[in-house]
Coordinates of N, CA and C in Angstrom, one line a residue:
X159 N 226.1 17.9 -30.4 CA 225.0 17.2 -30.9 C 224.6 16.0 -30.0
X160 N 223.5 15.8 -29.7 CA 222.9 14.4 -29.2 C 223.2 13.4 -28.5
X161 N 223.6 12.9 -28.7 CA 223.9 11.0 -29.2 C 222.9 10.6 -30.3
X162 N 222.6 9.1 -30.5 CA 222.0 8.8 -30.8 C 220.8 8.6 -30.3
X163 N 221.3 7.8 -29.1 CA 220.2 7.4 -28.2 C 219.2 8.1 -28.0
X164 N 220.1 9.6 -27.1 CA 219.0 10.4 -27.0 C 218.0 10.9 -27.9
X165 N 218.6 11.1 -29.4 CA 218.0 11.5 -30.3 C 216.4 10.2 -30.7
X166 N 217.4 9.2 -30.1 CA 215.9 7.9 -30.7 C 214.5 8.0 -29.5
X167 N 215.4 8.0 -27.9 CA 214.5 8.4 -27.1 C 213.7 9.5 -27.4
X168 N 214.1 10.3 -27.7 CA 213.4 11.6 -28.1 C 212.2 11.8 -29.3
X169 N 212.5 11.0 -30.3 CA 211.4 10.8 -31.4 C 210.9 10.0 -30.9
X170 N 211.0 8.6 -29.9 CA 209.9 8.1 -29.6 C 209.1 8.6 -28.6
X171 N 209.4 9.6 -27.5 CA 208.6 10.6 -26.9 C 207.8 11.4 -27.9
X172 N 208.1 11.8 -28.7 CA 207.5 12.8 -29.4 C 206.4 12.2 -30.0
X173 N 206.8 10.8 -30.9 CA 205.2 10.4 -31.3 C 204.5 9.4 -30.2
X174 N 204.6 9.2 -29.0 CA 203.9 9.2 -27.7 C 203.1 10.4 -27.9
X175 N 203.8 11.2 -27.5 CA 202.8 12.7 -26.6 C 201.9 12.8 -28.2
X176 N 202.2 13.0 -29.6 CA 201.8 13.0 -30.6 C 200.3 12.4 -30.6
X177 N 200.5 10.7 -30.3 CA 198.9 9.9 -30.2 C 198.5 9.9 -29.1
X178 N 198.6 10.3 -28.2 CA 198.1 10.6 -26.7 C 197.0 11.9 -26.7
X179 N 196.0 11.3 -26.3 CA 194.8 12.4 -27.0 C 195.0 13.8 -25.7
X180 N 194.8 14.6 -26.7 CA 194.8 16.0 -26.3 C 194.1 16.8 -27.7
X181 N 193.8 18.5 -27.0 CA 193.2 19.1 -27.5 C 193.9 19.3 -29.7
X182 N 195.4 18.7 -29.8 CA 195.6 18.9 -31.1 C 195.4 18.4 -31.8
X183 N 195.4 16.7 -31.4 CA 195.2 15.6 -32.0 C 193.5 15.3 -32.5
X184 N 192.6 15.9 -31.3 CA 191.5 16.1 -31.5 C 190.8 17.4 -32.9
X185 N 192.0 18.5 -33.0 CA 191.5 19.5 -33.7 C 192.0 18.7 -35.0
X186 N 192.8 18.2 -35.1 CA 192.9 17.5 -37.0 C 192.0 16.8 -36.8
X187 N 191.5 15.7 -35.6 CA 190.3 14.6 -36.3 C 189.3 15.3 -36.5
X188 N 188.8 16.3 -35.8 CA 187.5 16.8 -36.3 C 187.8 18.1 -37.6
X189 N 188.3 18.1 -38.1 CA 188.7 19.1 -39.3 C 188.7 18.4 -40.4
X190 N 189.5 16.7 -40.0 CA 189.4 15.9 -41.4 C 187.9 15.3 -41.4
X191 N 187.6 14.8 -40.2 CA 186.3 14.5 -40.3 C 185.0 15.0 -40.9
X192 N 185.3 16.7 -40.4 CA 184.1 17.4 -41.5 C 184.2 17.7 -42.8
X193 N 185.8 17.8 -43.2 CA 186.1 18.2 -44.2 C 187.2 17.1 -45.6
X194 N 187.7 16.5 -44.7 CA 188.4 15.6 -45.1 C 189.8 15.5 -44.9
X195 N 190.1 14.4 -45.5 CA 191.9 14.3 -45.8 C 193.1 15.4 -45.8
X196 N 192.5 15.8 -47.1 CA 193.1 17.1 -47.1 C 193.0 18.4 -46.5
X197 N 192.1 18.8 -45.5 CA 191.8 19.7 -44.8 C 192.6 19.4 -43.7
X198 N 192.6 18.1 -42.9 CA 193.8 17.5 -42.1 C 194.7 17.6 -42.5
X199 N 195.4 17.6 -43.4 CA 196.9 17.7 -43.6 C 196.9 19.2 -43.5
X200 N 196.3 20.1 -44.0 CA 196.3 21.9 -44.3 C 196.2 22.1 -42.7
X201 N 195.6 21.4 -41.8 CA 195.6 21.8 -39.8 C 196.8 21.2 -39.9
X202 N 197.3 20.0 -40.0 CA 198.9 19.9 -39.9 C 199.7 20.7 -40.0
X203 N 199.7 20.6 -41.5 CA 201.4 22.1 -42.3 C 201.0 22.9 -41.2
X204 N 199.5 23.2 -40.5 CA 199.2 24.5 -40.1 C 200.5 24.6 -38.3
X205 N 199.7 23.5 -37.9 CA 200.4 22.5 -36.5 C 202.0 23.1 -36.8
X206 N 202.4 22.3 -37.6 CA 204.1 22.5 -38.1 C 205.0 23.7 -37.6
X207 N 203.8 24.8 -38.5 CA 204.2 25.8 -38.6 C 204.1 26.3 -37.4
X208 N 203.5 26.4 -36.3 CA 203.2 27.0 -35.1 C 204.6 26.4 -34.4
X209 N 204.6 24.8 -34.5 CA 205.8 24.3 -33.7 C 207.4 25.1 -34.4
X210 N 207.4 25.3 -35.7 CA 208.5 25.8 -35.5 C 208.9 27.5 -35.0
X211 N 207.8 27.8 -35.1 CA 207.7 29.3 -34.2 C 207.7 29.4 -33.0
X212 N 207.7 28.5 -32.3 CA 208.2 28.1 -31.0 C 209.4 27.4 -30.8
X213 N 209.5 26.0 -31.4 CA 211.1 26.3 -31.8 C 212.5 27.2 -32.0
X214 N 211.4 28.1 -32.9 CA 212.8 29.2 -32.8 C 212.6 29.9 -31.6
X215 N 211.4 30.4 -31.1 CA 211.7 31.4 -30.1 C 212.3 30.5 -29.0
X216 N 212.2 29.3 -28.7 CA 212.9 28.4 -27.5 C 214.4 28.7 -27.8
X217 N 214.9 28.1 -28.9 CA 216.1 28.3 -29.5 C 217.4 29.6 -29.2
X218 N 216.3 30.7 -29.8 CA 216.8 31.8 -29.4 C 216.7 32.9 -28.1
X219 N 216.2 32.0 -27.3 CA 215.5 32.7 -25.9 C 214.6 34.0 -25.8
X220 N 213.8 33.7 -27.3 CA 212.4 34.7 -27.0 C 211.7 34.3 -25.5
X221 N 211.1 32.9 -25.6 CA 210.4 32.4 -24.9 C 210.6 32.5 -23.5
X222 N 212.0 33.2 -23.2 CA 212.7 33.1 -21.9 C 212.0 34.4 -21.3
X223 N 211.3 35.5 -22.4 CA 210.9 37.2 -22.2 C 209.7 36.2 -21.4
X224 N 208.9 36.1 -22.0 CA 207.1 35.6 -21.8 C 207.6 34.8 -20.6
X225 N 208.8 34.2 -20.2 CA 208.8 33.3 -18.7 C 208.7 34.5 -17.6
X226 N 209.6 35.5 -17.8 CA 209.9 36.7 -16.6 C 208.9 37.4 -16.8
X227 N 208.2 38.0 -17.8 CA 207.5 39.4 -17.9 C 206.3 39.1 -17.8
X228 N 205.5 39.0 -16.7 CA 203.9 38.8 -16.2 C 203.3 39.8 -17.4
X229 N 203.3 40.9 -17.8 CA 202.3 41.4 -18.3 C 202.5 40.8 -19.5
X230 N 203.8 40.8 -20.2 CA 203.9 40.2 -21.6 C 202.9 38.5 -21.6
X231 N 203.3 38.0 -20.8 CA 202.9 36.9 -20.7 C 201.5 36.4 -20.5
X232 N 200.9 37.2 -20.0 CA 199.4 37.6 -19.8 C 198.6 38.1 -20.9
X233 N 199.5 39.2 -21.9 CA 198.7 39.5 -22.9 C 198.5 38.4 -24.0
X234 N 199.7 37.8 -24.1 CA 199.8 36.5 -25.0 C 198.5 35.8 -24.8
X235 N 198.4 35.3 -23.4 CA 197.3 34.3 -23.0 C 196.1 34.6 -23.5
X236 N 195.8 36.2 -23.2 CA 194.7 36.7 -23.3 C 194.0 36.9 -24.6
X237 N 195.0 37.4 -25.4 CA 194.7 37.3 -26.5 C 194.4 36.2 -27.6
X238 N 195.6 35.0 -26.9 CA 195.4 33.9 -27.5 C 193.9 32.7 -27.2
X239 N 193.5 33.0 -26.0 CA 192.3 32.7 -25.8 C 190.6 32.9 -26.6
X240 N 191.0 34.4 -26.5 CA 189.9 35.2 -27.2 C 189.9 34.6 -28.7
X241 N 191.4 34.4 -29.3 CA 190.9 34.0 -30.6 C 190.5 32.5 -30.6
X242 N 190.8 31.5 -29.9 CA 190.5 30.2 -29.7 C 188.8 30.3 -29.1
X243 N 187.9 30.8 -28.3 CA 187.2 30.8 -27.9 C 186.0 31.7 -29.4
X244 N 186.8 32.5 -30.2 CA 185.9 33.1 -31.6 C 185.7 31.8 -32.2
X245 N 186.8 31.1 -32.5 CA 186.8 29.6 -33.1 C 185.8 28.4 -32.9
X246 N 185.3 28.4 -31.9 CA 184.9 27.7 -31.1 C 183.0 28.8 -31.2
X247 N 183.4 29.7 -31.2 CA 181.8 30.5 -31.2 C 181.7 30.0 -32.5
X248 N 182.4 30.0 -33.6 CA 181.9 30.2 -35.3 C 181.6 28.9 -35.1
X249 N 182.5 27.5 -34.2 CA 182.0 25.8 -34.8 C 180.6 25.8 -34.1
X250 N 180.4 26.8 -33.1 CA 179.2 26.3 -32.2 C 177.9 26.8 -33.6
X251 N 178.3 27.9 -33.7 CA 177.1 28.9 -34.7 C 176.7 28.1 -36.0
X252 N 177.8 27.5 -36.7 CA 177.8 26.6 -37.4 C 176.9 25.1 -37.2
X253 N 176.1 25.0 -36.2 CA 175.7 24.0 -36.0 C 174.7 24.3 -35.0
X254 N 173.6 25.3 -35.2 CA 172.6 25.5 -34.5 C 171.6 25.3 -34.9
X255 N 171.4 24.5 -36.7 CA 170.2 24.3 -37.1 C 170.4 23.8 -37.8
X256 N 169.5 23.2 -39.2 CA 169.8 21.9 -40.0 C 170.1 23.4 -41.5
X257 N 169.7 24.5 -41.4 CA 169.6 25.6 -42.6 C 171.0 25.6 -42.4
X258 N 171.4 26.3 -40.9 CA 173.1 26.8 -40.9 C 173.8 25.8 -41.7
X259 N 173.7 24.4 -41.2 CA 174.4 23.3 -41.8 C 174.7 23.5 -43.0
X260 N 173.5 23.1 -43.8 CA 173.2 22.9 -45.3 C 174.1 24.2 -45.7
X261 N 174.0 25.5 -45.5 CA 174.7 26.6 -46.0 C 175.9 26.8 -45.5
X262 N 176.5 26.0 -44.7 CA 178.0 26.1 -44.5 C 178.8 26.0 -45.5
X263 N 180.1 26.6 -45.3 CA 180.8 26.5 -46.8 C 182.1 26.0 -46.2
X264 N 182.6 25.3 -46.7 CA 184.3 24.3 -46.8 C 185.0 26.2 -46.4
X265 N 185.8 26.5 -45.2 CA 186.3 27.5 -44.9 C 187.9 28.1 -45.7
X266 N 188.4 26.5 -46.5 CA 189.2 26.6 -47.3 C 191.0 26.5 -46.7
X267 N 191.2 25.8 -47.4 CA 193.1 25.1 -46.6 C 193.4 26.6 -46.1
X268 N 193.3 27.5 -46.6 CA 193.8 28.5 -46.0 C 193.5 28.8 -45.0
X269 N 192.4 29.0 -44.4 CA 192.2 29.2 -43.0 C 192.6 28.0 -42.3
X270 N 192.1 27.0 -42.6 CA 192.6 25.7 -41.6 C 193.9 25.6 -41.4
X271 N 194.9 26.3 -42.6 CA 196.3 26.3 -42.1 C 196.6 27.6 -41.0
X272 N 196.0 28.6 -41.1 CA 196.4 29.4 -40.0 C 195.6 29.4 -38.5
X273 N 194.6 28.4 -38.9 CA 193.8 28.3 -37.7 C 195.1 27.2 -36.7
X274 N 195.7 26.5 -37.7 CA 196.5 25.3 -37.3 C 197.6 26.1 -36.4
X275 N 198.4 27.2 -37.7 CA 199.1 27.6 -37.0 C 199.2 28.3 -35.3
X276 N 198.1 29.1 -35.3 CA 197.9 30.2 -34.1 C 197.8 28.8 -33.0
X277 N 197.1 27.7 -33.2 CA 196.8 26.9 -32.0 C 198.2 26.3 -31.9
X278 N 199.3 26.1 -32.6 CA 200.1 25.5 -32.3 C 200.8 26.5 -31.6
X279 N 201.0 28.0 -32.0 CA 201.7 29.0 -31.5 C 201.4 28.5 -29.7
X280 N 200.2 28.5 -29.5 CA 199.9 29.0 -28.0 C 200.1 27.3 -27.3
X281 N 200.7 26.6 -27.8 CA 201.8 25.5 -27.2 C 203.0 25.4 -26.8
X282 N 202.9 24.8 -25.6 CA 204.2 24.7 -25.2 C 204.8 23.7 -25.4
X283 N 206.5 23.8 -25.8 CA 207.5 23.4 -26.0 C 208.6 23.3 -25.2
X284 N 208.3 23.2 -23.6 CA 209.2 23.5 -22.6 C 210.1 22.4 -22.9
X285 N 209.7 21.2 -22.9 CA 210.2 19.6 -22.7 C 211.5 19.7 -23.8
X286 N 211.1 20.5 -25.3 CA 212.8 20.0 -25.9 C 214.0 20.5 -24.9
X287 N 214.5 21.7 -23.6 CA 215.7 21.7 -23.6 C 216.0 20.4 -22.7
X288 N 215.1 19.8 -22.1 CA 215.4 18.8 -21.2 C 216.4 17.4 -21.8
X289 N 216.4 17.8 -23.2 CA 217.5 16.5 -23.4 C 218.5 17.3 -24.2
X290 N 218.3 18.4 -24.2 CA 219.5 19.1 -24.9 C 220.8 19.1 -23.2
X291 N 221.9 18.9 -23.5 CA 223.3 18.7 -23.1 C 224.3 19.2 -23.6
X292 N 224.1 20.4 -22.7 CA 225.5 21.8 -22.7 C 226.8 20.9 -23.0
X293 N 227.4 19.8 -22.6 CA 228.4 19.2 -22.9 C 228.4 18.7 -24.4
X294 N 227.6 18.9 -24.9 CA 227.4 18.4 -26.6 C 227.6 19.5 -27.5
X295 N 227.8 20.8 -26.8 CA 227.7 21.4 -27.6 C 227.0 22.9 -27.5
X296 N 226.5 23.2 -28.8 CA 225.8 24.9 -28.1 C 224.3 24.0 -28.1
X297 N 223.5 25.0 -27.0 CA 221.9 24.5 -26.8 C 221.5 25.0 -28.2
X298 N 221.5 25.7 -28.6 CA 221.1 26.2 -29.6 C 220.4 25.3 -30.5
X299 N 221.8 24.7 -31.4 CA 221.9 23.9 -32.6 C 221.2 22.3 -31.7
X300 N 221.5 22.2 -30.8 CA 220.9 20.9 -30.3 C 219.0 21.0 -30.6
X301 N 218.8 22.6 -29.7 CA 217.3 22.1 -30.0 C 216.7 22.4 -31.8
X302 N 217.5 23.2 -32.0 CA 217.0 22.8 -33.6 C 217.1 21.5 -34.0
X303 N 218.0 20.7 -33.8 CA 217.9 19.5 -34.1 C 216.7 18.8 -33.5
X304 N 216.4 18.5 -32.4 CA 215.2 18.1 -31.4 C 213.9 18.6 -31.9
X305 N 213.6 20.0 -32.6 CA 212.2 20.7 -32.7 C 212.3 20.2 -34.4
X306 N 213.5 19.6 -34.8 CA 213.1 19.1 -36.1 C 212.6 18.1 -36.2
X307 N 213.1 17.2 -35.1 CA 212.5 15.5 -35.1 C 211.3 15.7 -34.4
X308 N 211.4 16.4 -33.6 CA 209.7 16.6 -32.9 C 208.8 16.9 -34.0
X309 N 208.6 18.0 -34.9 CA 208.3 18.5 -36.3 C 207.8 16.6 -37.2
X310 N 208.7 16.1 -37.4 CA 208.6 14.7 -37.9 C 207.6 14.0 -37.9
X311 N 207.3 13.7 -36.1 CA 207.3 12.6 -35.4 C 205.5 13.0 -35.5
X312 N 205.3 14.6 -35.2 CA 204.2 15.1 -35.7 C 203.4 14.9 -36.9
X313 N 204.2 15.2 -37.8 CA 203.4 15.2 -39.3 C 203.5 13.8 -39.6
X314 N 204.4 12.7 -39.0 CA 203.7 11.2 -39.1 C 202.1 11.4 -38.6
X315 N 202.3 11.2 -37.3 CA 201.2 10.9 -36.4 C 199.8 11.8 -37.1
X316 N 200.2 12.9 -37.2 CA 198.9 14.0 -37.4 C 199.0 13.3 -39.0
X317 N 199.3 13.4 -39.7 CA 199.0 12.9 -41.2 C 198.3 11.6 -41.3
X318 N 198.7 10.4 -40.6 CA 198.2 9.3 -40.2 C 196.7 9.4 -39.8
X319 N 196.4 10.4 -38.6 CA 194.8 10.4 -38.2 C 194.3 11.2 -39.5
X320 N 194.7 12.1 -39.8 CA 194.2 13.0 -41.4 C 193.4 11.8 -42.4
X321 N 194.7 10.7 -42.6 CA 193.7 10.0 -43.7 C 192.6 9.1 -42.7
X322 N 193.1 8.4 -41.9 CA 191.8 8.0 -41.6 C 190.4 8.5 -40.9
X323 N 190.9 9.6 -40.7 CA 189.1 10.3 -40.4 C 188.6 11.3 -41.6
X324 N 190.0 11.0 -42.6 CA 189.1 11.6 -44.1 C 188.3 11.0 -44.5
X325 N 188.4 9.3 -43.8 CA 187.7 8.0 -44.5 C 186.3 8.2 -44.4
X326 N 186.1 8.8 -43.2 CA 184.8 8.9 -42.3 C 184.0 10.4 -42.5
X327 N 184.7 10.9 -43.6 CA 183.9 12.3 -43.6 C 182.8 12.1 -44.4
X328 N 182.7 11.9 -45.2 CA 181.6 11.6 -46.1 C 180.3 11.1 -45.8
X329 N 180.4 10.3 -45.0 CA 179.4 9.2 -44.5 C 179.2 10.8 -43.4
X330 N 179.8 11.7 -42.8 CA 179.3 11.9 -41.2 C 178.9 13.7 -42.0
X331 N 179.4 14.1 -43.0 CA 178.7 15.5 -43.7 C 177.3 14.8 -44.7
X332 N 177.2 13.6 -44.4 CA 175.7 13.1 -45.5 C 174.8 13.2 -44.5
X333 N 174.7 13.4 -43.1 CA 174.3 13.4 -42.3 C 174.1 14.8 -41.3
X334 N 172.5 15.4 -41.0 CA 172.9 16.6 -40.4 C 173.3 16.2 -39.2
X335 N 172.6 15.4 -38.3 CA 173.1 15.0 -37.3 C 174.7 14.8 -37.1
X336 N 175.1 14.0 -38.0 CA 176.9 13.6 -38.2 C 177.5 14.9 -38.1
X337 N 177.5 16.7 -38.8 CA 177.6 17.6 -38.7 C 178.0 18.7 -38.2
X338 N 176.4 18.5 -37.2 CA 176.0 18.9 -35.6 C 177.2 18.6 -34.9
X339 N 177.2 17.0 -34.6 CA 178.3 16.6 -33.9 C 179.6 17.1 -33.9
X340 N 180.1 16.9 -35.1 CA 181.5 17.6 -35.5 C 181.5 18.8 -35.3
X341 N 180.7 19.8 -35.7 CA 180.8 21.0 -35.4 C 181.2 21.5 -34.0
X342 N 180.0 20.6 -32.8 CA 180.1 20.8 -31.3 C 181.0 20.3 -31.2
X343 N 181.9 19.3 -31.3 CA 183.3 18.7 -30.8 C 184.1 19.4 -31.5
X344 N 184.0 19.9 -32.5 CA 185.3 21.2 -32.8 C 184.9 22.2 -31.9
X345 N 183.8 22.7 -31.6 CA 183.9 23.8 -30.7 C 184.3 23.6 -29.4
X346 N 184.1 22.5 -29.0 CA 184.6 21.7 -27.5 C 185.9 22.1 -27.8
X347 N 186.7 21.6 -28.7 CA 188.2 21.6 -28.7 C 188.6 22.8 -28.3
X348 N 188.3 24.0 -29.6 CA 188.6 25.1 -29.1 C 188.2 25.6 -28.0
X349 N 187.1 25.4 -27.5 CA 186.8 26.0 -26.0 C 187.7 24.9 -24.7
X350 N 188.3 24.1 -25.1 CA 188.9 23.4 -24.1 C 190.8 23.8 -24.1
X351 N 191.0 24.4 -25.3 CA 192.2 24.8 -25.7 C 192.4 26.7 -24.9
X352 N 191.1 26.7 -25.2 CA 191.0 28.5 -24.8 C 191.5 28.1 -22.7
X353 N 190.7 27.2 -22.2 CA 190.4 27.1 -21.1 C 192.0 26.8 -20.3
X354 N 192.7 25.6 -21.6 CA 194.0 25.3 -20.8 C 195.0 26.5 -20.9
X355 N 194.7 27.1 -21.8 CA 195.4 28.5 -22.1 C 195.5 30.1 -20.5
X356 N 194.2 29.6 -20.4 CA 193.6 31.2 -19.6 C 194.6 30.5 -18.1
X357 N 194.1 29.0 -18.0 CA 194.6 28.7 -16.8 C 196.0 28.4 -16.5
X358 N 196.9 28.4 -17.7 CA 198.4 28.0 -17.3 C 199.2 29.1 -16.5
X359 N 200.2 28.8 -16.5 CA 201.3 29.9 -15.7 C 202.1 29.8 -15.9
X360 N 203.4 31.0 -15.5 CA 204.6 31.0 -16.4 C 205.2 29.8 -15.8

């Protein structure tokens, strides 16, 4: 196991990279924003759930196949892009006119939680073995420990922006304009998520 230390270093890295703006932090603000509070927290659990799916495959050295196997690795991306970039077609289509608007419909915690999860799937989680320490122990049980406090440090931070850009939804869906906006900057996200994706490497 750990130390302590490391384990404190560690959760305060975690909610760093956590409020440090990037494409996830941005996908709950504009989710609570159009939708609210609660639609943020449903992209969170969604978040969660992706992190620990990567967790375990780190854990158990799935993630180690997709390092060596160019084709496996490539299909993942590929595919993972396409659905990030459909995402991103539906926020753009969603926001081509003042009718679309008006006739949008709340897409429902259920999608936002799986929309949450698949974006979290196609994240990387390279950084937990770096404080895990073969002398402590098995890696194993260490980064389960680590992908649980990372898990934490998340649902602080991402639950935290949830309420306060639920504050803001109301005022910015009374508005087509307000909408528009949200709509394009959710599609930005996804198309900027699709983009880091196509370009990474093993």
């Amino acid at each position: 196991m750990p130390p302590v230390e490391t384990l404190g270093a560690f959760f305060v890295a975690s909610v760093v990279m956590g409020l440090a703006p990037g494409p996830d932090i941005l996908f709950v603000l504009t989710q609570s924003a159009l939708y609210g509070a609660r639609a943020g927290f449903a992209t969170t659990c969604g978040l969660i759930t992706g992190l620990f799916v990567h967790i375990t495959a780190v854990s158990l050295g799935v993630a180690a196949l997709f390092q060596s196997s160019e084709t496996a690795f490539n299909m993942l991306k590929f595919a993972g892009a396409a659905y990030l970039l459909y995402l991103a077609w539906l926020s753009f289509r969603s926001g081509t006119s003042k009718a679309s608007l008006q006739k949008a419909q709340f897409p429902g915690y259920g999608t936002l939680y799986r929309r949450g999860a698949a974006a979290a799937c196609l994240r990387e989680t390279a950084f937990l073995p770096q404080f895990a320490d073969p002398a402590r122990g098995g890696l194993t049980a260490q980064i389960i420990v680590l992908g649980a406090l990372f898990q934490l440090a998340t649902l602080l931070v991402f639950g935290c922006v949830s309420l306060l850009a639920g504050r803001v939804a109301g005022r910015f869906n009374s508005s087509v304009k307000g909408q528009l906006f949200l709509n394009r900057a959710a599609g930005c996200v996804f198309t900027g998520l699709a983009v880091m994706l196509l370009v990474s490497s093993r």
